[in-house]
PDB file of C-alpha atoms in Angstrom:
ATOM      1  CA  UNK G   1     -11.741  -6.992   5.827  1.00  0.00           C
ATOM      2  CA  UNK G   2     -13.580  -9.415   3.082  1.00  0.00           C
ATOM      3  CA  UNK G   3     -13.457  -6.469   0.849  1.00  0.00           C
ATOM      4  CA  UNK G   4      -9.478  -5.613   1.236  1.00  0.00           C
ATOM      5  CA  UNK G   5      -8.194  -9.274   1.129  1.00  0.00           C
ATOM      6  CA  UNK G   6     -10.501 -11.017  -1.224  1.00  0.00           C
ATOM      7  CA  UNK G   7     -12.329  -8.288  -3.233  1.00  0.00           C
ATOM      8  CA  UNK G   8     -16.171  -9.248  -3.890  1.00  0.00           C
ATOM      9  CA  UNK G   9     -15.663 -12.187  -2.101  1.00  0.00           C
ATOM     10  CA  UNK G  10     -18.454 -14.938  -0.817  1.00  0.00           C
ATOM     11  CA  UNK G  11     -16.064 -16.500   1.447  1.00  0.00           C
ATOM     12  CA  UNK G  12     -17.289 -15.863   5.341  1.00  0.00           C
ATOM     13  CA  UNK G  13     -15.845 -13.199   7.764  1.00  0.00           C
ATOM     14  CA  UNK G  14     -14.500 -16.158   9.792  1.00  0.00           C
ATOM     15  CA  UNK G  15     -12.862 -17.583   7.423  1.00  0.00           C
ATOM     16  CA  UNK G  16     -11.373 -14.403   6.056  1.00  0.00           C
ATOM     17  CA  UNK G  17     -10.145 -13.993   9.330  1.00  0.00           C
ATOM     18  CA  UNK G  18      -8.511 -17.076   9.804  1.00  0.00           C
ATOM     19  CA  UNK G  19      -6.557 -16.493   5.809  1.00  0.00           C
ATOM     20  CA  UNK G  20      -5.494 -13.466   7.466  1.00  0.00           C
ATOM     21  CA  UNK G  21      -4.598 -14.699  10.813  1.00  0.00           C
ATOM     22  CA  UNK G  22      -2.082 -17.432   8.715  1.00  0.00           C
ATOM     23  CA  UNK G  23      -0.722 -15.327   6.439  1.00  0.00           C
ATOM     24  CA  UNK G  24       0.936 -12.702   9.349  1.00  0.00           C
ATOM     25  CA  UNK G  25       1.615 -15.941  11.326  1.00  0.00           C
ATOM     26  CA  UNK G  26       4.456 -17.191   9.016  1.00  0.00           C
ATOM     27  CA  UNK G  27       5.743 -13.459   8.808  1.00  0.00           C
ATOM     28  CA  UNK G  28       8.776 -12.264  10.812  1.00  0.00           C
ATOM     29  CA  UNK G  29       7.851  -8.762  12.810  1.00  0.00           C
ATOM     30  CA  UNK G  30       9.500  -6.582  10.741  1.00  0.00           C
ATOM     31  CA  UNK G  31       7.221  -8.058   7.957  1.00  0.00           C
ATOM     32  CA  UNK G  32       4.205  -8.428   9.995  1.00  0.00           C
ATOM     33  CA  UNK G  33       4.291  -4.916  10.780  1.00  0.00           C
ATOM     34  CA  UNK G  34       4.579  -3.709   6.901  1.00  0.00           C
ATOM     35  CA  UNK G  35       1.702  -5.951   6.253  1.00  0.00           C
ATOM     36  CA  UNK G  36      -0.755  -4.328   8.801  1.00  0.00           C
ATOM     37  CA  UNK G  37       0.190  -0.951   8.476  1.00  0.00           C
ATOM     38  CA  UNK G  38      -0.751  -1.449   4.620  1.00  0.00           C
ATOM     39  CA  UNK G  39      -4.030  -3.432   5.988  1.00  0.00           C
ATOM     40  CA  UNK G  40      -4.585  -0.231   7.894  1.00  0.00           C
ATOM     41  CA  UNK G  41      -4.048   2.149   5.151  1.00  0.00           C
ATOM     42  CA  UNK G  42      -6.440   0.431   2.668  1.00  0.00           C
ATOM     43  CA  UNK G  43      -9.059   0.215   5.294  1.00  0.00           C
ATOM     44  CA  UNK G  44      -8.707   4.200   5.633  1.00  0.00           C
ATOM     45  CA  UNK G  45      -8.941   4.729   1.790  1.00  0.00           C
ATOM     46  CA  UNK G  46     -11.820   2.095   1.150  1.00  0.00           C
ATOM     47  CA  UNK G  47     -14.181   4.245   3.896  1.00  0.00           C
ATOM     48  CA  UNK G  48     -13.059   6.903   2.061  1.00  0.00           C
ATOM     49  CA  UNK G  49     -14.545   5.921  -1.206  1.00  0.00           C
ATOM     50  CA  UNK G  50     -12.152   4.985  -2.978  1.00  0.00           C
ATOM     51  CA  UNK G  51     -12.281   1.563  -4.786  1.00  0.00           C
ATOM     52  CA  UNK G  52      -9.312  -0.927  -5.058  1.00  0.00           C
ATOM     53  CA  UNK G  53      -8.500  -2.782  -8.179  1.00  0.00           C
ATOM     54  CA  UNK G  54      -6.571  -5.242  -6.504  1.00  0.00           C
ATOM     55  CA  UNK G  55      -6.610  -7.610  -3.416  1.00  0.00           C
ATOM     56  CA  UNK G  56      -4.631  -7.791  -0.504  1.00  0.00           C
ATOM     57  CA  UNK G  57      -2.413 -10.839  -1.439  1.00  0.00           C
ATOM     58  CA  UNK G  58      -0.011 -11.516  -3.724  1.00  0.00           C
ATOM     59  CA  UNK G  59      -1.900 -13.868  -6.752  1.00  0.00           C
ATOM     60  CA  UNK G  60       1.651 -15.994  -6.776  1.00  0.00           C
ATOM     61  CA  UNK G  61       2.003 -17.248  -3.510  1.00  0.00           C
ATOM     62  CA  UNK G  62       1.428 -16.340   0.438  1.00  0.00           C
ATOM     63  CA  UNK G  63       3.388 -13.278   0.323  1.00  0.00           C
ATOM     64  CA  UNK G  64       3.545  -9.551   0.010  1.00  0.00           C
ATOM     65  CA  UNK G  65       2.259  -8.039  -3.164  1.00  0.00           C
ATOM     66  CA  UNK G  66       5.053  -7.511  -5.809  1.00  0.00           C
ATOM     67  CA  UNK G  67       4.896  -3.702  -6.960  1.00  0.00           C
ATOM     68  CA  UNK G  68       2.704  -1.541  -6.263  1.00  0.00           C
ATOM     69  CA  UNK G  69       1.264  -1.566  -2.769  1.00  0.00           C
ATOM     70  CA  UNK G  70      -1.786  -0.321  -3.689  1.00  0.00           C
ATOM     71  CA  UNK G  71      -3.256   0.833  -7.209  1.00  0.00           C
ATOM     72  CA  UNK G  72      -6.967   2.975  -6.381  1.00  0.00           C
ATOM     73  CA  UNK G  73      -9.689   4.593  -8.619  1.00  0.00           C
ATOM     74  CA  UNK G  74     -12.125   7.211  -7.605  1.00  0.00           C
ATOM     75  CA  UNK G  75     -14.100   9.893  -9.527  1.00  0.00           C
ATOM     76  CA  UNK G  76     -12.411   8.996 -13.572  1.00  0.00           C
ATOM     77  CA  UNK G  77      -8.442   9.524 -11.406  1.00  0.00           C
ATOM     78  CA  UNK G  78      -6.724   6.440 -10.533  1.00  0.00           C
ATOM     79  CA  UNK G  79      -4.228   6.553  -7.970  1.00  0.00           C
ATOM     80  CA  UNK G  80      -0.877   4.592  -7.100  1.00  0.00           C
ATOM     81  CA  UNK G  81      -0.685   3.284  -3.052  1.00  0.00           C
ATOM     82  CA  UNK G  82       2.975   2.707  -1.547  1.00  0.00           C
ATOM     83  CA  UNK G  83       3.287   2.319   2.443  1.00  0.00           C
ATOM     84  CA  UNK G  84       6.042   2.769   4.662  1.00  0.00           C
ATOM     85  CA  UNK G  85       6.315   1.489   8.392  1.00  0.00           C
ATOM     86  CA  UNK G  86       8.674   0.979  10.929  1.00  0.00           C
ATOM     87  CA  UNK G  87       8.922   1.039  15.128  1.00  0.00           C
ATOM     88  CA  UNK G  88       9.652   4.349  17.078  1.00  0.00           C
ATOM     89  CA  UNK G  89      12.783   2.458  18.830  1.00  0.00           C
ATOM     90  CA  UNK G  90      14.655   2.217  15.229  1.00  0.00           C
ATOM     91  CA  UNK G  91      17.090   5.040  14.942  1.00  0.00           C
ATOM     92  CA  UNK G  92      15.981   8.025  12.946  1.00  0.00           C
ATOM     93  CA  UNK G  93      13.103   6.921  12.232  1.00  0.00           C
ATOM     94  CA  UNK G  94      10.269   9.424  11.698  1.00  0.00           C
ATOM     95  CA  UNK G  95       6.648  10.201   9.448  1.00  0.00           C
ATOM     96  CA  UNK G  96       9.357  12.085   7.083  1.00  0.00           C
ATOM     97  CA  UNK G  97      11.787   9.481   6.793  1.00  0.00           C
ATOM     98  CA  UNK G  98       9.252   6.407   5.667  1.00  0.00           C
ATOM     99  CA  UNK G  99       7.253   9.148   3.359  1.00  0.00           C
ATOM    100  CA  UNK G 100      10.563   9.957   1.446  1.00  0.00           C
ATOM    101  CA  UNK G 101      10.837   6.033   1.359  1.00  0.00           C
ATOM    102  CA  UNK G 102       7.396   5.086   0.521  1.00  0.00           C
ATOM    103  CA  UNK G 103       7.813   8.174  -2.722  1.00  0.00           C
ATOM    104  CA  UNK G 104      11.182   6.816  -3.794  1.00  0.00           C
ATOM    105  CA  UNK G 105       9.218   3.593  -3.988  1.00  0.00           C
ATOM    106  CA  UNK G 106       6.598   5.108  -6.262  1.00  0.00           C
ATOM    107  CA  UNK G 107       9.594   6.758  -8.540  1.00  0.00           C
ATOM    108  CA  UNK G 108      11.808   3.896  -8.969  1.00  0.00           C
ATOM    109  CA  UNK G 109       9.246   1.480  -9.647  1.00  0.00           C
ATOM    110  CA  UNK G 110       7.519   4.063 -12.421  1.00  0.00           C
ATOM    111  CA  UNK G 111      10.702   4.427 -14.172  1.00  0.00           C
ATOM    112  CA  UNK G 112      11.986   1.063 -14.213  1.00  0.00           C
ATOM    113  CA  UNK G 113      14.985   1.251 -11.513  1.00  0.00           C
ATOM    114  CA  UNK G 114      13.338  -0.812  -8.219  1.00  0.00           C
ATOM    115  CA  UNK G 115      16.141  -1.534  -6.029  1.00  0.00           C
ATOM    116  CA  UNK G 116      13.709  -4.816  -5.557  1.00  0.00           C
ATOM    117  CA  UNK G 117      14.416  -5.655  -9.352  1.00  0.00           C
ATOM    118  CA  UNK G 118      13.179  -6.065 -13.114  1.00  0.00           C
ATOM    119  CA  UNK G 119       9.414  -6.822 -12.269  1.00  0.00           C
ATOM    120  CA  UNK G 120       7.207  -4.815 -14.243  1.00  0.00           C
ATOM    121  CA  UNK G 121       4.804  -4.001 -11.653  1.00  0.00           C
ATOM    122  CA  UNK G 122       1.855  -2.883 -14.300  1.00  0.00           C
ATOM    123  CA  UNK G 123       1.959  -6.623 -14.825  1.00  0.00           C
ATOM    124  CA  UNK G 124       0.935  -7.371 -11.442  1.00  0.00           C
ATOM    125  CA  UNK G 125      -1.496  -4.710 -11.075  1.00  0.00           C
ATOM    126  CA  UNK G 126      -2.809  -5.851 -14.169  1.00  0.00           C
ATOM    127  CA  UNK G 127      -3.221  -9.791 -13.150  1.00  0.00           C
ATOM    128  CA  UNK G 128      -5.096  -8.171  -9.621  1.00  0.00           C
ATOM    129  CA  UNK G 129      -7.514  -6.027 -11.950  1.00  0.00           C
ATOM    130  CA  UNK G 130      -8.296  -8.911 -14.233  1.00  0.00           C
ATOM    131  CA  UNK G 131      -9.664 -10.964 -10.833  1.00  0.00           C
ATOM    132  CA  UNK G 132     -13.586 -11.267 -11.189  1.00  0.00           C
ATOM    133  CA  UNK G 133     -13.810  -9.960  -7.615  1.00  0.00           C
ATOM    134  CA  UNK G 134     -12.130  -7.257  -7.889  1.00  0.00           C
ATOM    135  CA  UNK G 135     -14.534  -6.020 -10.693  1.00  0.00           C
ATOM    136  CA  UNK G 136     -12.007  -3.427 -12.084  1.00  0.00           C
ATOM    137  CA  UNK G 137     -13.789  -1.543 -14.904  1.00  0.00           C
ATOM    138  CA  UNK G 138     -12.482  -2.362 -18.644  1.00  0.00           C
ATOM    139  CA  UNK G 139     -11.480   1.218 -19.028  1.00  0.00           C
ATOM    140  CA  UNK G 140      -9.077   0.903 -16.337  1.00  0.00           C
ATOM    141  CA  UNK G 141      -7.705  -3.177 -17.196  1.00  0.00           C
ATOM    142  CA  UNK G 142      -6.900  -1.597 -20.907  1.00  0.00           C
ATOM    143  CA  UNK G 143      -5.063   1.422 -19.162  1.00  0.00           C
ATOM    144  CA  UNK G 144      -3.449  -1.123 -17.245  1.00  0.00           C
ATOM    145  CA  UNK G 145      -2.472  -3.050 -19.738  1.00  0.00           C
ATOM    146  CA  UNK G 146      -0.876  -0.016 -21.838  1.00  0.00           C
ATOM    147  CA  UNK G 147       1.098   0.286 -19.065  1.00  0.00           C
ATOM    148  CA  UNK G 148       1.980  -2.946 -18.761  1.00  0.00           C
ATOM    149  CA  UNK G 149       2.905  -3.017 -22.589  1.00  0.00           C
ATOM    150  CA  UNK G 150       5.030   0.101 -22.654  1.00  0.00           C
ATOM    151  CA  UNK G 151       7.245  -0.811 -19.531  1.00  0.00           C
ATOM    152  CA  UNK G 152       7.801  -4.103 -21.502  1.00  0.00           C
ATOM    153  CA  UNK G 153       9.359  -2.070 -24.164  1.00  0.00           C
ATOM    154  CA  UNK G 154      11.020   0.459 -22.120  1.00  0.00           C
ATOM    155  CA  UNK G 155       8.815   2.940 -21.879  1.00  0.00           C
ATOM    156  CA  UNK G 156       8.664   4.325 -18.312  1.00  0.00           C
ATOM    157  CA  UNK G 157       6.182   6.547 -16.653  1.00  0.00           C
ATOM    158  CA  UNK G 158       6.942  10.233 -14.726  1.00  0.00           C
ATOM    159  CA  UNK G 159       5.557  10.176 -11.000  1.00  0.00           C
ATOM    160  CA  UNK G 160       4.410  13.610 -12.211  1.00  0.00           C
ATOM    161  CA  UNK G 161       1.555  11.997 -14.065  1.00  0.00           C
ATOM    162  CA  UNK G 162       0.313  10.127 -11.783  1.00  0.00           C
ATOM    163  CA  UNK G 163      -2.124  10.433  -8.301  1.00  0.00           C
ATOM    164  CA  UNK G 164      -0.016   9.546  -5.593  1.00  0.00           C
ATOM    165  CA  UNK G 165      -0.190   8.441  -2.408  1.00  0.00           C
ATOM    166  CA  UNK G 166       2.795   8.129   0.129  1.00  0.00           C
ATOM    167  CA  UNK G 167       1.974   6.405   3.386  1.00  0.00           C
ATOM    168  CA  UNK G 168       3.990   6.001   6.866  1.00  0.00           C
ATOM    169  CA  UNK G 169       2.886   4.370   9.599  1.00  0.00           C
ATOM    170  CA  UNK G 170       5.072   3.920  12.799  1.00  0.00           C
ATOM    171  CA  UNK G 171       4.617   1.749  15.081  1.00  0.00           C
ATOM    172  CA  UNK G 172       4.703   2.468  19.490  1.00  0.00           C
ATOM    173  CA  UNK G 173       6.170   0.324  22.274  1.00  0.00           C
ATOM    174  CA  UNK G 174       2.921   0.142  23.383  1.00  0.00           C
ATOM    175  CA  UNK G 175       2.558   3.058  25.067  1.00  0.00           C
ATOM    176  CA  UNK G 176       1.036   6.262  23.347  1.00  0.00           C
ATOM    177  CA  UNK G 177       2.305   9.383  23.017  1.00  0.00           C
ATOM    178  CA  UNK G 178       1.830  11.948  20.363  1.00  0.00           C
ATOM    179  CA  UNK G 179       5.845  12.656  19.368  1.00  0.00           C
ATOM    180  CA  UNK G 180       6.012  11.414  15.838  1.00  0.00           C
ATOM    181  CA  UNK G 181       2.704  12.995  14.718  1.00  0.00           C
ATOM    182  CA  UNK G 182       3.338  16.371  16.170  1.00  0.00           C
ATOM    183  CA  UNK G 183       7.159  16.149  14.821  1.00  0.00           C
ATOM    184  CA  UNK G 184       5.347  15.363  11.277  1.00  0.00           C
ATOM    185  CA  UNK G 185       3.327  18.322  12.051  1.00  0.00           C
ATOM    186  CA  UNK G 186       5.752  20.885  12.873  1.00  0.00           C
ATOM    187  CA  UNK G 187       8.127  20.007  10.087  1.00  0.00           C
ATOM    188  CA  UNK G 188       6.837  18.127   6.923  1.00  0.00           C
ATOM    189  CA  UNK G 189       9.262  19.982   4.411  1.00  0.00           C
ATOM    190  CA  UNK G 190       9.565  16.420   2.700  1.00  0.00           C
ATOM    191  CA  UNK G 191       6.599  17.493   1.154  1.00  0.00           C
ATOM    192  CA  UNK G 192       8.132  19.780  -0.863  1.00  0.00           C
ATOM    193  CA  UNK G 193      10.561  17.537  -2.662  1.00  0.00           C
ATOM    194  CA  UNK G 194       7.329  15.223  -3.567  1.00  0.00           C
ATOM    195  CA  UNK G 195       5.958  15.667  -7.383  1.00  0.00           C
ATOM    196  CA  UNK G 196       3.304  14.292  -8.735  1.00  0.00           C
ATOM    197  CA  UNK G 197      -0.365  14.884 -10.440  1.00  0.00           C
ATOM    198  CA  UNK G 198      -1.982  15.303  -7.299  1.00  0.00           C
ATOM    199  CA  UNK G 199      -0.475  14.221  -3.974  1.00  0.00           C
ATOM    200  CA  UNK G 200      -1.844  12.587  -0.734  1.00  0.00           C
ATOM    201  CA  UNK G 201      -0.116  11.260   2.016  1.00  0.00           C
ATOM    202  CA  UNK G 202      -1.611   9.080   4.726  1.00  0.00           C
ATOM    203  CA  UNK G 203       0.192   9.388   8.226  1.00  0.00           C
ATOM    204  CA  UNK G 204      -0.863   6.789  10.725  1.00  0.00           C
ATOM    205  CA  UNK G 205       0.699   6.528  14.536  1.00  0.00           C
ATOM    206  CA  UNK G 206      -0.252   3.044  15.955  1.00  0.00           C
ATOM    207  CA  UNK G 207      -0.057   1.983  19.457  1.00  0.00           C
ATOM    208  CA  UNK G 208       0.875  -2.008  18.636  1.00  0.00           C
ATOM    209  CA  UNK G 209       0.071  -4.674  16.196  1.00  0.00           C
ATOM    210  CA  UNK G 210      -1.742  -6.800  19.060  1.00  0.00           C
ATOM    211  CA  UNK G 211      -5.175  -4.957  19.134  1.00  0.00           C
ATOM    212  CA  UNK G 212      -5.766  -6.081  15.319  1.00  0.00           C
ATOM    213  CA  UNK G 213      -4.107  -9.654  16.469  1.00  0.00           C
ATOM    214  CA  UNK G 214      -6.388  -9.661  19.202  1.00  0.00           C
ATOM    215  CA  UNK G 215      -9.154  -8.691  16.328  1.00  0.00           C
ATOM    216  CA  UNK G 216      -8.287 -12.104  14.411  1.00  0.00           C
ATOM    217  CA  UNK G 217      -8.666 -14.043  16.966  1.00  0.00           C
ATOM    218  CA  UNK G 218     -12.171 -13.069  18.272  1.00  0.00           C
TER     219      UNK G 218
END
């Protein structure tokens, strides 16, 4: 948890917790619900190796990161994070529907047509890789930064360049059943409309958002 919100971080666990804990507090559900299912997702990819060059916060104020959701290096690739979530009592919801969303995400915001805006999100990621405690190698800030520079001047990027890594997570009325992973498994055609370098996608099935409250609070 010290390593996803705060990067090499001396602050203590409690304390961490508590950041945490105050940030989700001011959040609406809807909101809360994004936030944890990306907690969740970068907890899955940091066991797995792979190393963030960014923290969980936006650097601007108490809010959701602007861009990119998540921006990754492992082995010499880097890869490019976006997650999806929602609750299995919204209508037509599915594993399909918020991968689509969390891809489209990925496009739009490589070639410069975010519904969410202008931003230049290389900017942010480059701000998170420049933190000391994130400890992003300068191989990967000057990458960055190209990025950053060529965006400026209109430049835009192809998804199909890129590592990507589509995420949905949706979230039960607290009571488990296996219906959205084993739709996902049965039909997952919305993986072949997905380009990209190489392509991951992270599918998560969570019973509530009150065991990882309850987590906060211990």
């Amino acid at each position: 948890i010290i390593q996803i919100c705060e990067g090499d971080s001396e602050s203590p666990l409690d304390l961490v917790k508590k950041r945490l804990k105050d940030f989700l507090s001011s959040k609406d559900l809807r909101t809360k619900q994004g936030a944890i299912a990306e907690f969740f997702i970068h907890l899955y990819l940091n066991n797995n190796n792979y190393k963030p060059e960014f923290i969980f916060y936006n650097l601007e104020e108490t809010s959701i990161k602007k861009g990119f959701d998540g921006f990754y290096s492992k082995e010499n690739e880097t890869y490019i994070v976006e997650s999806k979530s929602g609750s299995c009592t919204s209508k037509k919801i599915s594993h399909s529907v918020k991968i689509n969303e969390a891809y489209q995400d990925i496009v739009d915001n490589l070639s410069g047509k975010s519904k969410k805006g202008k931003n230049n999100p290389w900017k942010n990621a480059y701000y998170h890789a420049n933190l000391i405690d994130v400890g992003s190698a300068k191989s990967i800030r000057s990458k960055i930064a190209e990025l950053r520079e060529n965006f400026d001047r209109g430049i835009f990027c192809d998804v199909k360049d890129f590592n990507i890594i589509p995420c949905s997570t949706i979230f039960l009325d607290d009571i488990w059943t296996n219906q959205w992973s084993d739709d996902f498994i049965r039909n997952n055609s919305v993986l072949e409309k997905i380009s990209g370098k190489n392509i991951d996608v992270i599918v998560v099935t969570k019973k509530n958002i009150k065991h990882f409250e309850d987590y906060l609070n211990v």
